[in-house]
mmCIF file of C-alpha atoms in Angstrom:
data_model
loop_
_atom_site.group_PDB
_atom_site.id
_atom_site.type_symbol
_atom_site.label_atom_id
_atom_site.label_comp_id
_atom_site.label_asym_id
_atom_site.label_seq_id
_atom_site.Cartn_x
_atom_site.Cartn_y
_atom_site.Cartn_z
ATOM 1 C CA MET A 1 16.097 35.424 13.072
ATOM 2 C CA ALA A 2 18.764 33.377 11.548
ATOM 3 C CA ALA A 3 18.127 29.491 10.594
ATOM 4 C CA ARG A 4 20.133 26.533 10.084
ATOM 5 C CA ARG A 5 19.106 23.074 9.492
ATOM 6 C CA ARG A 6 19.320 20.040 12.184
ATOM 7 C CA LYS A 7 19.261 16.484 10.311
ATOM 8 C CA THR A 8 18.425 14.044 12.707
ATOM 9 C CA PRO A 9 18.691 10.231 11.540
ATOM 10 C CA GLY A 10 15.257 8.839 10.553
ATOM 11 C CA ILE A 11 13.375 12.537 11.601
ATOM 12 C CA PRO A 12 12.736 15.250 9.402
ATOM 13 C CA ALA A 13 15.261 18.342 9.321
ATOM 14 C CA VAL A 14 14.041 20.675 12.032
ATOM 15 C CA ARG A 15 14.704 23.998 11.730
ATOM 16 C CA ASP A 16 16.552 25.774 14.906
ATOM 17 C CA VAL A 17 16.205 29.128 15.081
ATOM 18 C CA LEU A 18 19.315 31.388 16.291
ATOM 19 C CA PRO A 19 18.939 34.951 17.128
ATOM 20 C CA THR A 20 20.498 36.973 14.711
ATOM 21 C CA PRO A 21 24.237 38.544 14.583
ATOM 22 C CA GLU A 22 22.557 42.828 15.966
ATOM 23 C CA ARG A 23 21.297 40.522 18.236
ATOM 24 C CA MET A 24 23.890 38.463 19.855
ATOM 25 C CA LYS A 25 25.554 42.066 19.770
ATOM 26 C CA LYS A 26 23.276 43.230 22.630
ATOM 27 C CA PRO A 27 24.977 43.424 26.212
ATOM 28 C CA ASP A 28 22.880 40.345 27.737
ATOM 29 C CA TYR A 29 25.341 38.134 25.312
ATOM 30 C CA GLU A 30 29.194 36.823 26.002
ATOM 31 C CA ASN A 31 31.626 35.267 25.080
ATOM 32 C CA VAL A 32 31.896 32.037 25.096
ATOM 33 C CA GLY A 33 35.069 31.331 23.155
ATOM 34 C CA GLY A 34 35.910 30.638 19.550
ATOM 35 C CA GLY A 35 33.829 33.865 18.348
ATOM 36 C CA ARG A 36 30.876 32.029 19.789
ATOM 37 C CA ARG A 37 27.982 34.342 21.950
ATOM 38 C CA ARG A 38 25.418 33.377 23.927
ATOM 39 C CA ARG A 39 22.845 34.662 26.386
ATOM 40 C CA VAL A 40 23.801 35.154 29.868
ATOM 41 C CA ASN A 41 22.207 33.761 33.167
ATOM 42 C CA THR A 42 23.407 36.176 35.554
ATOM 43 C CA LEU A 43 21.167 34.802 37.914
ATOM 44 C CA LEU A 44 22.034 30.946 37.141
ATOM 45 C CA ALA A 45 25.553 31.971 37.972
ATOM 46 C CA LEU A 46 25.925 33.295 40.860
ATOM 47 C CA ARG A 47 23.305 30.438 42.962
ATOM 48 C CA LYS A 48 25.816 27.374 40.408
ATOM 49 C CA SER A 49 28.646 29.900 41.916
ATOM 50 C CA GLY A 50 27.035 29.564 45.684
ATOM 51 C CA ARG A 51 27.140 33.211 45.969
ATOM 52 C CA ILE A 52 22.683 33.066 46.758
ATOM 53 C CA ASN A 53 20.931 29.891 47.445
ATOM 54 C CA SER A 54 17.649 28.611 46.219
ATOM 55 C CA GLU A 55 15.731 31.016 48.465
ATOM 56 C CA ALA A 56 17.293 33.943 46.767
ATOM 57 C CA GLU A 57 16.779 32.522 43.517
ATOM 58 C CA SER A 58 13.013 31.564 43.908
ATOM 59 C CA ILE A 59 12.016 34.380 45.191
ATOM 60 C CA ALA A 60 14.557 36.568 42.732
ATOM 61 C CA GLU A 61 12.217 34.512 40.014
ATOM 62 C CA LYS A 62 9.388 36.266 41.780
ATOM 63 C CA TRP A 63 9.936 39.796 41.940
ATOM 64 C CA ARG A 64 11.110 39.525 38.045
ATOM 65 C CA ASN A 65 7.605 38.137 37.135
ATOM 66 C CA ASP A 66 5.735 40.341 38.901
ATOM 67 C CA TYR A 67 7.493 43.571 37.806
ATOM 68 C CA LEU A 68 6.567 42.183 34.625
ATOM 69 C CA PHE A 69 3.620 41.749 35.823
ATOM 70 C CA ALA A 70 2.997 45.685 37.185
ATOM 71 C CA ARG A 71 5.047 47.202 34.741
ATOM 72 C CA PHE A 72 3.841 44.842 31.087
ATOM 73 C CA GLY A 73 0.657 43.168 32.013
ATOM 74 C CA VAL A 74 2.678 40.184 30.773
ATOM 75 C CA LYS A 75 2.234 37.286 33.253
ATOM 76 C CA ASP A 76 2.483 33.332 33.269
ATOM 77 C CA VAL A 77 -0.358 31.422 32.791
ATOM 78 C CA PRO A 78 -0.266 27.584 34.403
ATOM 79 C CA GLU A 79 -1.789 25.195 31.211
ATOM 80 C CA ASN A 80 -4.376 23.457 33.783
ATOM 81 C CA PRO A 81 -5.359 26.867 36.391
ATOM 82 C CA LEU A 82 -7.505 25.490 38.994
ATOM 83 C CA PRO A 83 -11.653 27.323 37.844
ATOM 84 C CA SER A 84 -12.397 30.723 39.684
ATOM 85 C CA GLN A 85 -15.433 30.566 42.215
ATOM 86 C CA ASP A 86 -15.047 34.350 41.333
ATOM 87 C CA GLY A 87 -15.584 33.628 37.162
ATOM 88 C CA PRO A 88 -12.784 33.899 34.355
ATOM 89 C CA GLY A 89 -12.307 38.025 35.340
ATOM 90 C CA ASP A 90 -12.216 40.791 33.001
ATOM 91 C CA ALA A 91 -9.978 43.627 32.517
ATOM 92 C CA HIS A 92 -11.003 45.671 35.254
ATOM 93 C CA THR A 93 -9.901 42.033 37.909
ATOM 94 C CA ARG A 94 -6.814 42.039 35.417
ATOM 95 C CA GLY A 95 -6.054 45.917 35.971
ATOM 96 C CA LEU A 96 -7.034 45.826 40.294
ATOM 97 C CA GLU A 97 -4.394 42.669 40.147
ATOM 98 C CA ARG A 98 -2.302 44.892 38.857
ATOM 99 C CA ALA A 99 -2.739 47.565 40.847
ATOM 100 C CA LEU A 100 -1.715 45.286 44.149
ATOM 101 C CA VAL A 101 1.490 43.696 42.610
ATOM 102 C CA SER A 102 2.715 47.433 41.863
ATOM 103 C CA GLU A 103 2.105 48.436 45.669
ATOM 104 C CA LYS A 104 3.953 45.575 47.093
ATOM 105 C CA LEU A 105 6.566 46.230 44.814
ATOM 106 C CA ALA A 106 6.443 49.847 45.612
ATOM 107 C CA TYR A 107 6.886 47.641 49.476
ATOM 108 C CA VAL A 108 9.672 46.412 48.331
ATOM 109 C CA ALA A 109 11.763 49.013 46.987
ATOM 110 C CA ASP A 110 11.167 51.257 49.985
ATOM 111 C CA ILE A 111 12.961 48.724 51.833
ATOM 112 C CA LEU A 112 15.891 48.218 49.460
ATOM 113 C CA GLY A 113 16.486 51.315 48.264
ATOM 114 C CA ASP A 114 17.099 52.822 43.999
ATOM 115 C CA ASP A 115 20.083 51.973 43.981
ATOM 116 C CA ALA A 116 19.229 47.995 45.074
ATOM 117 C CA GLN A 117 16.213 48.677 42.796
ATOM 118 C CA SER A 118 18.431 49.398 39.612
ATOM 119 C CA ARG A 119 20.238 46.840 40.241
ATOM 120 C CA LEU A 120 18.036 44.412 39.853
ATOM 121 C CA VAL A 121 16.688 45.716 37.116
ATOM 122 C CA LEU A 122 19.953 45.677 35.577
ATOM 123 C CA LEU A 123 20.563 42.136 36.683
ATOM 124 C CA LEU A 124 16.853 40.442 36.635
ATOM 125 C CA ILE A 125 14.806 42.413 33.692
ATOM 126 C CA GLU A 126 17.525 43.458 31.109
ATOM 127 C CA GLY A 127 19.701 40.531 31.915
ATOM 128 C CA LEU A 128 22.775 42.160 31.513
ATOM 129 C CA SER A 129 26.258 40.417 31.552
ATOM 130 C CA PHE A 130 28.559 40.653 34.181
ATOM 131 C CA THR A 131 30.928 42.597 31.832
ATOM 132 C CA ALA A 132 27.833 44.717 30.907
ATOM 133 C CA LEU A 133 26.810 45.481 34.579
ATOM 134 C CA ALA A 134 30.330 46.158 35.565
ATOM 135 C CA GLU A 135 29.893 49.127 32.634
ATOM 136 C CA ALA A 136 27.423 50.504 34.039
ATOM 137 C CA LEU A 137 28.170 49.975 37.472
ATOM 138 C CA PHE A 138 31.758 50.305 37.428
ATOM 139 C CA PRO A 139 33.025 52.425 34.509
ATOM 140 C CA GLY A 140 36.618 53.880 35.819
ATOM 141 C CA ARG A 141 37.562 49.987 37.328
ATOM 142 C CA SER A 142 39.442 47.525 34.255
ATOM 143 C CA GLN A 143 37.015 44.825 33.611
ATOM 144 C CA ALA A 144 38.023 41.619 35.702
ATOM 145 C CA ASP A 145 37.634 43.905 38.940
ATOM 146 C CA GLY A 146 33.833 45.725 38.336
ATOM 147 C CA ALA A 147 32.819 42.063 37.244
ATOM 148 C CA ARG A 148 33.831 41.146 40.066
ATOM 149 C CA GLU A 149 32.010 44.457 42.186
ATOM 150 C CA ALA A 150 29.516 43.444 39.793
ATOM 151 C CA ALA A 151 29.263 39.878 41.594
ATOM 152 C CA ALA A 152 29.206 40.486 45.115
ATOM 153 C CA SER A 153 27.208 43.849 44.949
ATOM 154 C CA LEU A 154 24.105 41.848 43.202
ATOM 155 C CA ALA A 155 24.411 37.799 45.154
ATOM 156 C CA THR A 156 24.123 41.183 48.711
ATOM 157 C CA ILE A 157 21.091 42.231 47.097
ATOM 158 C CA LEU A 158 19.547 38.925 46.231
ATOM 159 C CA GLY A 159 20.042 37.818 49.484
ATOM 160 C CA ILE A 160 17.739 40.647 51.273
ATOM 161 C CA LEU A 161 15.143 41.009 48.922
ATOM 162 C CA PRO A 162 13.433 37.365 50.347
ATOM 163 C CA SER A 163 13.007 39.048 53.859
ATOM 164 C CA ALA A 164 12.286 42.255 51.818
ATOM 165 C CA TYR A 165 9.809 41.665 48.848
ATOM 166 C CA ARG A 166 8.405 38.903 52.895
ATOM 167 C CA THR A 167 8.437 42.455 54.846
ATOM 168 C CA GLY A 168 6.295 44.102 51.488
ATOM 169 C CA CYS A 169 3.733 41.386 51.085
ATOM 170 C CA HIS A 170 3.310 41.770 54.716
ATOM 171 C CA LEU A 171 2.802 45.516 54.975
ATOM 172 C CA GLN A 172 0.639 45.502 51.819
ATOM 173 C CA SER A 173 -1.397 42.257 54.219
ATOM 174 C CA MET A 174 -0.849 44.995 56.854
ATOM 175 C CA ARG A 175 -2.701 47.659 55.045
ATOM 176 C CA ARG A 176 -5.771 45.747 53.107
ATOM 177 C CA HIS A 177 -6.670 44.578 56.965
ATOM 178 C CA GLU A 178 -6.799 47.707 58.378
ATOM 179 C CA ASP A 179 -7.971 49.068 54.803
ATOM 180 C CA ARG A 180 -11.423 46.291 55.602
ATOM 181 C CA ARG A 181 -11.283 47.805 59.025
ATOM 182 C CA ARG A 182 -11.558 50.961 58.640
ATOM 183 C CA LEU A 183 -14.300 50.522 55.836
ATOM 184 C CA ARG A 184 -16.634 47.802 58.363
ATOM 185 C CA ALA A 185 -16.334 51.003 61.019
ATOM 186 C CA ASP A 186 -17.959 53.748 58.805
ATOM 187 C CA ARG A 187 -20.904 51.834 57.450
ATOM 188 C CA PRO A 188 -23.686 53.007 58.672
ATOM 189 C CA VAL A 189 -25.664 50.815 60.950
ATOM 190 C CA ARG A 190 -29.409 49.590 59.380
ATOM 191 C CA ILE A 191 -31.662 48.501 62.223
ATOM 192 C CA ARG A 192 -34.115 45.858 60.412
ATOM 193 C CA ALA A 193 -38.004 47.420 60.792
ATOM 194 C CA ALA A 194 -39.260 44.299 63.138
ATOM 195 C CA GLU A 195 -36.743 45.784 65.879
ATOM 196 C CA PHE A 196 -38.805 49.392 66.170
ATOM 197 C CA ALA A 197 -42.187 46.803 65.626
ATOM 198 C CA GLY A 198 -41.801 44.991 69.035
ATOM 199 C CA PRO A 199 -43.250 42.213 70.339
ATOM 200 C CA SER A 200 -46.919 40.858 68.809
#
């Protein structure tokens, strides 16, 4: 990483860590004028432009966190987590948690479809700019038209995502409830010995 010194009066010099020129050539960076480039936040850009509401933005961030955890095991841990009554957990409980999150995402993907799922990955996981999204999704279009169409397409998907996410959570809850009900029904009934003894 390239670094530059920042001087503040009365404070020792601080080194800002900047991305390397090679990193800034990646498709999740865009030109901002004057030969400068910055990392894009297409989700925030859609929110600021009014194409999506705050619910869609928050559910999209939740979907991204779920995807990163289910796929790579990456999870943000709160600074002051509440203690769990079951203890801290281990590799097995973490694996089960990842499996449940993966199942929920599979329900959401079934509702949205493969095309919408792949576009969500490009937007939220790979973090591509609208220009890079236009090149990936609409290679035959002009850059401006492709970027506009990519933004409109992604805004539509993000508008549907909250209801799809809630439905996926509900379907998973129903499946788990049905599994518990079936397990209780299949459990052998134990009869206490005292029931055979009769009155004393």
